[in-house]
């Protein structure tokens, strides 16, 4: 902890313990997912995943997909923030109870947890990009003559 003119700063605080940083990461991830989906499928075909009037069931599925897309933003940001912030609080509590002995191995463990969280964030982003570039239901390749075995 560093104090300068009455302002206190933590020197060893992870950036992801601030909700603003995780919200910014989530915004970048969600925009990347949407851009990848639109670039791969086109605007109207990608939009047909969410707005589909072909049947009442497809309309409800589209609304569920839209809610899922919007909830990814919250899910990304709060998952990362909560895990890293909880580790910081745990370290602070342990440092108050056993100040010299126990915090060092827990700091190493928190570094491992941070690595795992970064991996989970990246893997979820890649998985969601894969889902975004997939063809919407009902627009499969079987009807357009490009399926395997169609040129036999």
Tab-separated table of N, CA and C in Angstrom:
chain	number	residue	atom	x	y	z
A	1	UNK	N	0.843	-1.172	0.000
A	1	UNK	CA	0.000	0.000	0.000
A	1	UNK	C	0.890	1.238	0.000
A	2	UNK	N	0.566	2.177	-0.843
A	2	UNK	CA	1.325	3.404	-1.003
A	2	UNK	C	0.388	4.576	-0.720
A	3	UNK	N	0.817	5.512	0.137
A	3	UNK	CA	0.002	6.677	0.465
A	3	UNK	C	0.736	7.943	0.033
A	4	UNK	N	0.055	8.763	-0.747
A	4	UNK	CA	0.638	10.012	-1.233
A	4	UNK	C	-0.409	11.112	-1.084
A	5	UNK	N	-0.139	12.074	-0.217
A	5	UNK	CA	-1.035	13.213	0.026
A	5	UNK	C	-2.449	12.770	0.382
A	6	UNK	N	-2.536	11.773	1.224
A	6	UNK	CA	-3.836	11.298	1.689
A	6	UNK	C	-4.541	10.337	0.761
A	7	UNK	N	-3.969	10.043	-0.412
A	7	UNK	CA	-4.560	9.109	-1.365
A	7	UNK	C	-3.819	7.778	-1.260
A	8	UNK	N	-4.569	6.707	-1.009
A	8	UNK	CA	-3.966	5.392	-0.839
A	8	UNK	C	-4.113	4.578	-2.112
A	9	UNK	N	-3.012	3.959	-2.542
A	9	UNK	CA	-3.006	3.094	-3.722
A	9	UNK	C	-2.432	1.744	-3.337
A	10	UNK	N	-3.022	0.692	-3.870
A	10	UNK	CA	-2.500	-0.650	-3.658
A	10	UNK	C	-1.540	-0.969	-4.793
A	11	UNK	N	-0.321	-1.341	-4.446
A	11	UNK	CA	0.695	-1.582	-5.464
A	11	UNK	C	0.546	-2.955	-6.120
A	12	UNK	N	0.070	-3.943	-5.392
A	12	UNK	CA	-0.020	-5.296	-5.928
A	12	UNK	C	-1.474	-5.724	-6.128
A	13	UNK	N	-2.277	-4.880	-6.672
A	13	UNK	CA	-3.682	-5.196	-6.898
A	13	UNK	C	-3.897	-5.540	-8.365
A	14	UNK	N	-4.568	-6.652	-8.595
A	14	UNK	CA	-4.834	-7.075	-9.976
A	14	UNK	C	-5.820	-6.115	-10.633
A	15	UNK	N	-5.621	-5.871	-11.903
A	15	UNK	CA	-6.513	-4.959	-12.629
A	15	UNK	C	-7.937	-5.506	-12.694
A	16	UNK	N	-8.077	-6.819	-12.698
A	16	UNK	CA	-9.401	-7.417	-12.831
A	16	UNK	C	-10.194	-7.406	-11.524
A	17	UNK	N	-9.627	-6.841	-10.452
A	17	UNK	CA	-10.420	-6.666	-9.235
A	17	UNK	C	-11.264	-5.401	-9.314
A	18	UNK	N	-11.102	-4.655	-10.391
A	18	UNK	CA	-11.943	-3.481	-10.643
A	18	UNK	C	-12.993	-3.869	-11.680
A	19	UNK	N	-14.241	-3.670	-11.344
A	19	UNK	CA	-15.333	-4.079	-12.226
A	19	UNK	C	-15.284	-3.345	-13.565
A	20	UNK	N	-14.777	-2.126	-13.590
A	20	UNK	CA	-14.690	-1.377	-14.850
A	20	UNK	C	-13.787	-2.088	-15.854
A	21	UNK	N	-12.693	-2.647	-15.375
A	21	UNK	CA	-11.769	-3.351	-16.267
A	21	UNK	C	-12.411	-4.611	-16.834
A	22	UNK	N	-13.097	-5.373	-15.987
A	22	UNK	CA	-13.732	-6.595	-16.488
A	22	UNK	C	-14.904	-6.273	-17.416
A	23	UNK	N	-15.598	-5.169	-17.161
A	23	UNK	CA	-16.650	-4.745	-18.087
A	23	UNK	C	-16.055	-4.380	-19.443
A	24	UNK	N	-14.900	-3.704	-19.438
A	24	UNK	CA	-14.242	-3.354	-20.700
A	24	UNK	C	-13.795	-4.602	-21.451
A	25	UNK	N	-13.246	-5.590	-20.739
A	25	UNK	CA	-12.866	-6.844	-21.383
A	25	UNK	C	-14.096	-7.547	-21.963
A	26	UNK	N	-15.184	-7.531	-21.214
A	26	UNK	CA	-16.412	-8.174	-21.686
A	26	UNK	C	-16.960	-7.465	-22.927
A	27	UNK	N	-16.892	-6.139	-22.955
A	27	UNK	CA	-17.353	-5.387	-24.124
A	27	UNK	C	-16.530	-5.772	-25.350
A	28	UNK	N	-15.215	-5.843	-25.197
A	28	UNK	CA	-14.346	-6.219	-26.316
A	28	UNK	C	-14.669	-7.641	-26.780
A	29	UNK	N	-14.845	-8.559	-25.831
A	29	UNK	CA	-15.141	-9.955	-26.194
A	29	UNK	C	-16.481	-10.070	-26.906
A	30	UNK	N	-17.517	-9.431	-26.372
A	30	UNK	CA	-18.854	-9.539	-26.970
A	30	UNK	C	-18.883	-8.882	-28.347
A	31	UNK	N	-18.247	-7.741	-28.513
A	31	UNK	CA	-18.202	-7.093	-29.826
A	31	UNK	C	-17.435	-7.962	-30.817
A	32	UNK	N	-16.343	-8.584	-30.367
A	32	UNK	CA	-15.584	-9.481	-31.240
A	32	UNK	C	-16.430	-10.670	-31.679
A	33	UNK	N	-17.210	-11.215	-30.762
A	33	UNK	CA	-18.079	-12.341	-31.085
A	33	UNK	C	-19.110	-11.935	-32.130
A	34	UNK	N	-19.751	-10.787	-31.929
A	34	UNK	CA	-20.782	-10.339	-32.868
A	34	UNK	C	-20.186	-10.016	-34.237
A	35	UNK	N	-19.030	-9.355	-34.264
A	35	UNK	CA	-18.387	-9.012	-35.531
A	35	UNK	C	-17.987	-10.280	-36.285
A	36	UNK	N	-17.461	-11.280	-35.566
A	36	UNK	CA	-17.080	-12.539	-36.210
A	36	UNK	C	-18.301	-13.230	-36.807
A	37	UNK	N	-19.412	-13.216	-36.082
A	37	UNK	CA	-20.634	-13.841	-36.594
A	37	UNK	C	-21.166	-13.136	-37.820
A	38	UNK	N	-21.177	-11.817	-37.794
A	38	UNK	CA	-21.676	-11.047	-38.942
A	38	UNK	C	-20.736	-11.195	-40.136
A	39	UNK	N	-19.414	-11.202	-39.882
A	39	UNK	CA	-18.454	-11.352	-40.975
A	39	UNK	C	-18.546	-12.726	-41.624
A	40	UNK	N	-18.811	-13.755	-40.830
A	40	UNK	CA	-18.861	-15.107	-41.375
A	40	UNK	C	-20.169	-15.411	-42.089
A	41	UNK	N	-21.275	-14.921	-41.547
A	41	UNK	CA	-22.584	-15.295	-42.082
A	41	UNK	C	-23.286	-14.190	-42.857
A	42	UNK	N	-22.864	-12.975	-42.678
A	42	UNK	CA	-23.586	-11.848	-43.244
A	42	UNK	C	-24.587	-11.315	-42.228
A	43	UNK	N	-24.945	-10.061	-42.384
A	43	UNK	CA	-25.790	-9.403	-41.390
A	43	UNK	C	-27.162	-10.062	-41.262
A	44	UNK	N	-27.806	-10.324	-42.383
A	44	UNK	CA	-29.183	-10.821	-42.328
A	44	UNK	C	-29.253	-12.283	-41.887
A	45	UNK	N	-28.317	-13.105	-42.342
A	45	UNK	CA	-28.324	-14.501	-41.914
A	45	UNK	C	-27.981	-14.601	-40.425
A	46	UNK	N	-27.038	-13.786	-39.964
A	46	UNK	CA	-26.710	-13.793	-38.540
A	46	UNK	C	-27.896	-13.277	-37.721
A	47	UNK	N	-28.559	-12.258	-38.219
A	47	UNK	CA	-29.737	-11.728	-37.534
A	47	UNK	C	-30.898	-12.700	-37.500
A	48	UNK	N	-30.935	-13.629	-38.470
A	48	UNK	CA	-32.022	-14.612	-38.477
A	48	UNK	C	-31.901	-15.611	-37.328
A	49	UNK	N	-30.760	-15.636	-36.657
A	49	UNK	CA	-30.642	-16.465	-35.451
A	49	UNK	C	-31.532	-15.917	-34.330
A	50	UNK	N	-31.771	-14.617	-34.358
A	50	UNK	CA	-32.480	-13.954	-33.267
A	50	UNK	C	-33.908	-13.557	-33.636
A	51	UNK	N	-34.127	-13.209	-34.879
A	51	UNK	CA	-35.461	-12.792	-35.331
A	51	UNK	C	-35.877	-13.747	-36.425
A	52	UNK	N	-36.754	-14.689	-36.067
A	52	UNK	CA	-37.157	-15.723	-36.995
A	52	UNK	C	-38.667	-15.926	-36.870
A	53	UNK	N	-39.386	-15.578	-37.910
A	53	UNK	CA	-40.848	-15.677	-37.897
A	53	UNK	C	-41.353	-16.905	-38.648
A	54	UNK	N	-40.508	-17.884	-38.922
A	54	UNK	CA	-40.936	-19.050	-39.693
A	54	UNK	C	-41.919	-19.923	-38.919
A	55	UNK	N	-41.809	-19.934	-37.592
A	55	UNK	CA	-42.766	-20.674	-36.764
A	55	UNK	C	-42.735	-20.081	-35.358
A	56	UNK	N	-43.769	-20.306	-34.571
A	56	UNK	CA	-43.759	-19.787	-33.201
A	56	UNK	C	-42.611	-20.352	-32.359
A	57	UNK	N	-42.267	-21.606	-32.591
A	57	UNK	CA	-41.164	-22.215	-31.841
A	57	UNK	C	-39.846	-21.532	-32.199
A	58	UNK	N	-39.597	-21.313	-33.485
A	58	UNK	CA	-38.365	-20.644	-33.898
A	58	UNK	C	-38.313	-19.207	-33.402
A	59	UNK	N	-39.464	-18.562	-33.307
A	59	UNK	CA	-39.499	-17.201	-32.765
A	59	UNK	C	-39.076	-17.198	-31.295
A	60	UNK	N	-39.596	-18.140	-30.509
A	60	UNK	CA	-39.236	-18.229	-29.089
A	60	UNK	C	-37.773	-18.604	-28.932
A	61	UNK	N	-37.287	-19.520	-29.765
A	61	UNK	CA	-35.870	-19.892	-29.719
A	61	UNK	C	-34.997	-18.681	-30.044
A	62	UNK	N	-35.419	-17.872	-31.001
A	62	UNK	CA	-34.672	-16.656	-31.336
A	62	UNK	C	-34.627	-15.671	-30.186
A	63	UNK	N	-35.734	-15.520	-29.474
A	63	UNK	CA	-35.760	-14.626	-28.306
A	63	UNK	C	-34.828	-15.159	-27.219
A	64	UNK	N	-34.828	-16.479	-27.022
A	64	UNK	CA	-33.923	-17.078	-26.034
A	64	UNK	C	-32.471	-16.859	-26.441
A	65	UNK	N	-32.175	-16.993	-27.734
A	65	UNK	CA	-30.817	-16.728	-28.225
A	65	UNK	C	-30.414	-15.272	-27.990
A	66	UNK	N	-31.348	-14.356	-28.207
A	66	UNK	CA	-31.062	-12.938	-27.989
A	66	UNK	C	-30.772	-12.650	-26.515
A	67	UNK	N	-31.565	-13.221	-25.628
A	67	UNK	CA	-31.319	-13.056	-24.191
A	67	UNK	C	-29.976	-13.675	-23.807
A	68	UNK	N	-29.652	-14.804	-24.420
A	68	UNK	CA	-28.360	-15.449	-24.170
A	68	UNK	C	-27.208	-14.551	-24.603
A	69	UNK	N	-27.345	-13.918	-25.757
A	69	UNK	CA	-26.301	-13.007	-26.236
A	69	UNK	C	-26.107	-11.833	-25.275
A	70	UNK	N	-27.209	-11.279	-24.798
A	70	UNK	CA	-27.116	-10.139	-23.890
A	70	UNK	C	-26.562	-10.545	-22.519
A	71	UNK	N	-26.862	-11.753	-22.095
A	71	UNK	CA	-26.380	-12.185	-20.778
A	71	UNK	C	-24.907	-12.552	-20.796
A	72	UNK	N	-24.333	-12.797	-21.951
A	72	UNK	CA	-22.892	-13.097	-22.030
A	72	UNK	C	-22.068	-11.941	-21.494
A	73	UNK	N	-22.500	-10.746	-21.790
A	73	UNK	CA	-21.782	-9.557	-21.319
A	73	UNK	C	-21.678	-9.558	-19.796
A	74	UNK	N	-22.804	-9.799	-19.138
A	74	UNK	CA	-22.829	-9.821	-17.672
A	74	UNK	C	-22.059	-11.021	-17.151
A	75	UNK	N	-22.238	-12.150	-17.797
A	75	UNK	CA	-21.566	-13.372	-17.369
A	75	UNK	C	-20.048	-13.237	-17.446
A	76	UNK	N	-19.552	-12.739	-18.569
A	76	UNK	CA	-18.108	-12.538	-18.722
A	76	UNK	C	-17.548	-11.639	-17.625
A	77	UNK	N	-18.153	-10.485	-17.458
A	77	UNK	CA	-17.577	-9.492	-16.550
A	77	UNK	C	-17.655	-9.924	-15.096
A	78	UNK	N	-18.798	-10.417	-14.642
A	78	UNK	CA	-18.929	-10.749	-13.228
A	78	UNK	C	-18.212	-12.038	-12.852
A	79	UNK	N	-18.074	-12.988	-13.771
A	79	UNK	CA	-17.336	-14.213	-13.467
A	79	UNK	C	-15.872	-13.877	-13.176
A	80	UNK	N	-15.266	-13.116	-14.048
A	80	UNK	CA	-13.864	-12.766	-13.868
A	80	UNK	C	-13.671	-11.871	-12.646
A	81	UNK	N	-14.506	-10.850	-12.526
A	81	UNK	CA	-14.404	-9.939	-11.385
A	81	UNK	C	-14.586	-10.675	-10.062
A	82	UNK	N	-15.604	-11.501	-9.968
A	82	UNK	CA	-15.905	-12.195	-8.716
A	82	UNK	C	-14.801	-13.128	-8.283
A	83	UNK	N	-14.252	-13.887	-9.205
A	83	UNK	CA	-13.205	-14.835	-8.839
A	83	UNK	C	-11.927	-14.139	-8.389
A	84	UNK	N	-11.512	-13.120	-9.104
A	84	UNK	CA	-10.270	-12.440	-8.753
A	84	UNK	C	-10.454	-11.592	-7.493
A	85	UNK	N	-11.585	-10.920	-7.368
A	85	UNK	CA	-11.840	-10.105	-6.177
A	85	UNK	C	-11.949	-10.975	-4.925
A	86	UNK	N	-12.572	-12.138	-5.048
A	86	UNK	CA	-12.668	-13.050	-3.903
A	86	UNK	C	-11.284	-13.498	-3.460
A	87	UNK	N	-10.402	-13.752	-4.398
A	87	UNK	CA	-9.022	-14.120	-4.042
A	87	UNK	C	-8.302	-12.998	-3.326
A	88	UNK	N	-8.528	-11.770	-3.778
A	88	UNK	CA	-7.893	-10.630	-3.117
A	88	UNK	C	-8.414	-10.466	-1.689
A	89	UNK	N	-9.707	-10.627	-1.497
A	89	UNK	CA	-10.287	-10.530	-0.154
A	89	UNK	C	-9.751	-11.651	0.731
A	90	UNK	N	-9.645	-12.848	0.189
A	90	UNK	CA	-9.090	-13.969	0.940
A	90	UNK	C	-7.663	-13.675	1.379
A	91	UNK	N	-6.852	-13.144	0.488
A	91	UNK	CA	-5.470	-12.796	0.844
A	91	UNK	C	-5.426	-11.715	1.924
A	92	UNK	N	-6.308	-10.740	1.834
A	92	UNK	CA	-6.329	-9.672	2.835
A	92	UNK	C	-6.719	-10.210	4.202
A	93	UNK	N	-7.698	-11.085	4.253
A	93	UNK	CA	-8.126	-11.656	5.536
A	93	UNK	C	-7.032	-12.537	6.123
A	94	UNK	N	-6.414	-13.377	5.307
A	94	UNK	CA	-5.333	-14.239	5.787
A	94	UNK	C	-4.149	-13.400	6.250
A	95	UNK	N	-3.844	-12.322	5.550
A	95	UNK	CA	-2.726	-11.462	5.937
A	95	UNK	C	-2.985	-10.781	7.282
A	96	UNK	N	-4.239	-10.533	7.618
A	96	UNK	CA	-4.555	-9.944	8.918
A	96	UNK	C	-4.414	-10.955	10.047
A	97	UNK	N	-4.764	-12.209	9.786
A	97	UNK	CA	-4.699	-13.231	10.834
A	97	UNK	C	-3.293	-13.794	11.009
A	98	UNK	N	-2.630	-14.122	9.926
A	98	UNK	CA	-1.282	-14.694	9.976
A	98	UNK	C	-0.420	-13.881	9.010
A	99	UNK	N	0.109	-12.739	9.450
A	99	UNK	CA	0.688	-11.772	8.506
A	99	UNK	C	1.968	-12.203	7.794
A	100	UNK	N	2.789	-13.060	8.342
A	100	UNK	CA	4.088	-13.314	7.714
A	100	UNK	C	4.239	-14.722	7.150
A	101	UNK	N	3.415	-15.636	7.586
A	101	UNK	CA	3.637	-17.025	7.225
A	101	UNK	C	2.786	-17.503	6.044
A	102	UNK	N	1.506	-17.307	6.115
A	102	UNK	CA	0.590	-17.926	5.163
A	102	UNK	C	0.335	-17.151	3.858
A	103	UNK	N	0.427	-15.838	3.798
A	103	UNK	CA	0.059	-15.136	2.550
A	103	UNK	C	0.921	-15.472	1.332
A	104	UNK	N	2.192	-15.819	1.514
A	104	UNK	CA	3.060	-16.049	0.362
A	104	UNK	C	2.608	-17.252	-0.469
A	105	UNK	N	2.347	-18.426	0.119
A	105	UNK	CA	1.850	-19.522	-0.726
A	105	UNK	C	0.473	-19.223	-1.324
A	106	UNK	N	-0.357	-18.481	-0.608
A	106	UNK	CA	-1.667	-18.132	-1.157
A	106	UNK	C	-1.541	-17.148	-2.322
A	107	UNK	N	-0.532	-16.285	-2.291
A	107	UNK	CA	-0.302	-15.395	-3.431
A	107	UNK	C	0.063	-16.204	-4.671
A	108	UNK	N	0.878	-17.241	-4.469
A	108	UNK	CA	1.225	-18.112	-5.596
A	108	UNK	C	-0.024	-18.839	-6.097
A	109	UNK	N	-0.867	-19.272	-5.180
A	109	UNK	CA	-2.111	-19.929	-5.577
A	109	UNK	C	-3.016	-18.959	-6.332
A	110	UNK	N	-3.088	-17.713	-5.894
A	110	UNK	CA	-3.916	-16.713	-6.585
A	110	UNK	C	-3.372	-16.413	-7.974
A	111	UNK	N	-2.073	-16.489	-8.137
A	111	UNK	CA	-1.487	-16.324	-9.466
A	111	UNK	C	-1.937	-17.472	-10.375
A	112	UNK	N	-1.965	-18.680	-9.829
A	112	UNK	CA	-2.467	-19.836	-10.569
A	112	UNK	C	-3.950	-19.662	-10.915
A	113	UNK	N	-4.741	-19.203	-9.955
A	113	UNK	CA	-6.169	-18.973	-10.187
A	113	UNK	C	-6.366	-17.914	-11.270
A	114	UNK	N	-5.556	-16.870	-11.255
A	114	UNK	CA	-5.653	-15.825	-12.280
A	114	UNK	C	-5.342	-16.399	-13.662
A	115	UNK	N	-4.351	-17.278	-13.746
A	115	UNK	CA	-4.027	-17.926	-15.017
A	115	UNK	C	-5.204	-18.778	-15.499
A	116	UNK	N	-5.813	-19.521	-14.597
A	116	UNK	CA	-6.964	-20.348	-14.953
A	116	UNK	C	-8.129	-19.473	-15.415
A	117	UNK	N	-8.372	-18.364	-14.729
A	117	UNK	CA	-9.464	-17.468	-15.111
A	117	UNK	C	-9.221	-16.850	-16.484
A	118	UNK	N	-7.984	-16.483	-16.774
A	118	UNK	CA	-7.667	-15.943	-18.099
A	118	UNK	C	-7.893	-17.001	-19.176
A	119	UNK	N	-7.534	-18.239	-18.865
A	119	UNK	CA	-7.750	-19.331	-19.813
A	119	UNK	C	-9.245	-19.572	-20.034
A	120	UNK	N	-10.016	-19.564	-18.960
A	120	UNK	CA	-11.467	-19.757	-19.079
A	120	UNK	C	-12.091	-18.631	-19.902
A	121	UNK	N	-11.679	-17.394	-19.651
A	121	UNK	CA	-12.210	-16.247	-20.394
A	121	UNK	C	-11.909	-16.405	-21.884
A	122	UNK	N	-10.664	-16.767	-22.201
A	122	UNK	CA	-10.280	-16.933	-23.607
A	122	UNK	C	-11.014	-18.098	-24.249
A	123	UNK	N	-11.141	-19.212	-23.547
A	123	UNK	CA	-11.820	-20.375	-24.111
A	123	UNK	C	-13.315	-20.103	-24.329
A	124	UNK	N	-13.950	-19.409	-23.387
A	124	UNK	CA	-15.359	-19.060	-23.568
A	124	UNK	C	-15.542	-18.126	-24.758
A	125	UNK	N	-14.636	-17.168	-24.909
A	125	UNK	CA	-14.717	-16.267	-26.053
A	125	UNK	C	-14.595	-17.046	-27.357
A	126	UNK	N	-13.629	-17.962	-27.416
A	126	UNK	CA	-13.462	-18.768	-28.629
A	126	UNK	C	-14.670	-19.666	-28.884
A	127	UNK	N	-15.221	-20.239	-27.831
A	127	UNK	CA	-16.402	-21.093	-27.975
A	127	UNK	C	-17.595	-20.283	-28.485
A	128	UNK	N	-17.781	-19.086	-27.941
A	128	UNK	CA	-18.894	-18.248	-28.374
A	128	UNK	C	-18.689	-17.748	-29.801
A	129	UNK	N	-17.445	-17.508	-30.204
A	129	UNK	CA	-17.181	-17.142	-31.602
A	129	UNK	C	-17.538	-18.315	-32.515
A	130	UNK	N	-17.193	-19.535	-32.088
A	130	UNK	CA	-17.543	-20.719	-32.879
A	130	UNK	C	-19.057	-20.836	-33.033
A	131	UNK	N	-19.793	-20.565	-31.955
A	131	UNK	CA	-21.252	-20.593	-32.048
A	131	UNK	C	-21.778	-19.481	-32.946
A	132	UNK	N	-21.122	-18.328	-32.905
A	132	UNK	CA	-21.597	-17.189	-33.698
A	132	UNK	C	-21.414	-17.421	-35.185
A	133	UNK	N	-20.375	-18.137	-35.588
A	133	UNK	CA	-20.128	-18.349	-37.018
A	133	UNK	C	-20.830	-19.594	-37.550
A	134	UNK	N	-21.510	-20.346	-36.669
A	134	UNK	CA	-22.262	-21.520	-37.118
A	134	UNK	C	-23.532	-21.070	-37.822
A	135	UNK	N	-23.950	-21.871	-38.781
A	135	UNK	CA	-25.165	-21.562	-39.526
A	135	UNK	C	-26.378	-21.616	-38.601
A	136	UNK	N	-27.334	-20.716	-38.780
A	136	UNK	CA	-28.558	-20.789	-37.986
A	136	UNK	C	-29.330	-22.065	-38.288
A	137	UNK	N	-30.136	-22.494	-37.347
A	137	UNK	CA	-30.957	-23.684	-37.519
A	137	UNK	C	-31.914	-23.483	-38.692
A	138	UNK	N	-31.961	-24.473	-39.552
A	138	UNK	CA	-32.842	-24.362	-40.706
A	138	UNK	C	-32.132	-23.861	-41.953
A	139	UNK	N	-30.850	-23.466	-41.832
A	139	UNK	CA	-30.080	-23.002	-42.982
A	139	UNK	C	-28.920	-23.950	-43.242
A	140	UNK	N	-29.144	-25.244	-43.068
A	140	UNK	CA	-28.076	-26.235	-43.210
A	140	UNK	C	-27.593	-26.357	-44.637
A	141	UNK	N	-26.536	-27.133	-44.802
A	141	UNK	CA	-25.935	-27.304	-46.113
A	141	UNK	C	-26.625	-28.379	-46.936
A	142	UNK	N	-27.523	-29.158	-46.339
A	142	UNK	CA	-28.119	-30.288	-47.059
A	142	UNK	C	-28.954	-29.832	-48.248
A	143	UNK	N	-29.565	-28.686	-48.191
A	143	UNK	CA	-30.451	-28.239	-49.263
A	143	UNK	C	-29.765	-27.487	-50.384
A	144	UNK	N	-28.483	-27.116	-50.255
A	144	UNK	CA	-27.876	-26.300	-51.286
A	144	UNK	C	-26.943	-27.058	-52.215
A	145	UNK	N	-26.898	-28.387	-52.134
A	145	UNK	CA	-26.127	-29.171	-53.075
A	145	UNK	C	-24.649	-29.230	-52.793
A	146	UNK	N	-24.184	-28.681	-51.694
A	146	UNK	CA	-22.766	-28.688	-51.368
A	146	UNK	C	-22.423	-29.683	-50.285
A	147	UNK	N	-23.344	-30.508	-49.907
A	147	UNK	CA	-23.072	-31.487	-48.866
A	147	UNK	C	-22.194	-32.598	-49.417
A	148	UNK	N	-21.513	-33.299	-48.542
A	148	UNK	CA	-20.655	-34.401	-48.951
A	148	UNK	C	-21.518	-35.485	-49.601
A	149	UNK	N	-21.065	-36.008	-50.685
A	149	UNK	CA	-21.782	-37.070	-51.366
A	149	UNK	C	-22.845	-36.568	-52.323
A	150	UNK	N	-23.039	-35.272	-52.431
A	150	UNK	CA	-24.085	-34.729	-53.311
A	150	UNK	C	-23.655	-34.785	-54.773
A	151	UNK	N	-22.342	-34.884	-55.018
A	151	UNK	CA	-21.839	-34.891	-56.401
A	151	UNK	C	-21.466	-36.290	-56.844
A	152	UNK	N	-22.046	-37.304	-56.300
A	152	UNK	CA	-21.688	-38.696	-56.627
A	152	UNK	C	-22.201	-38.999	-57.974
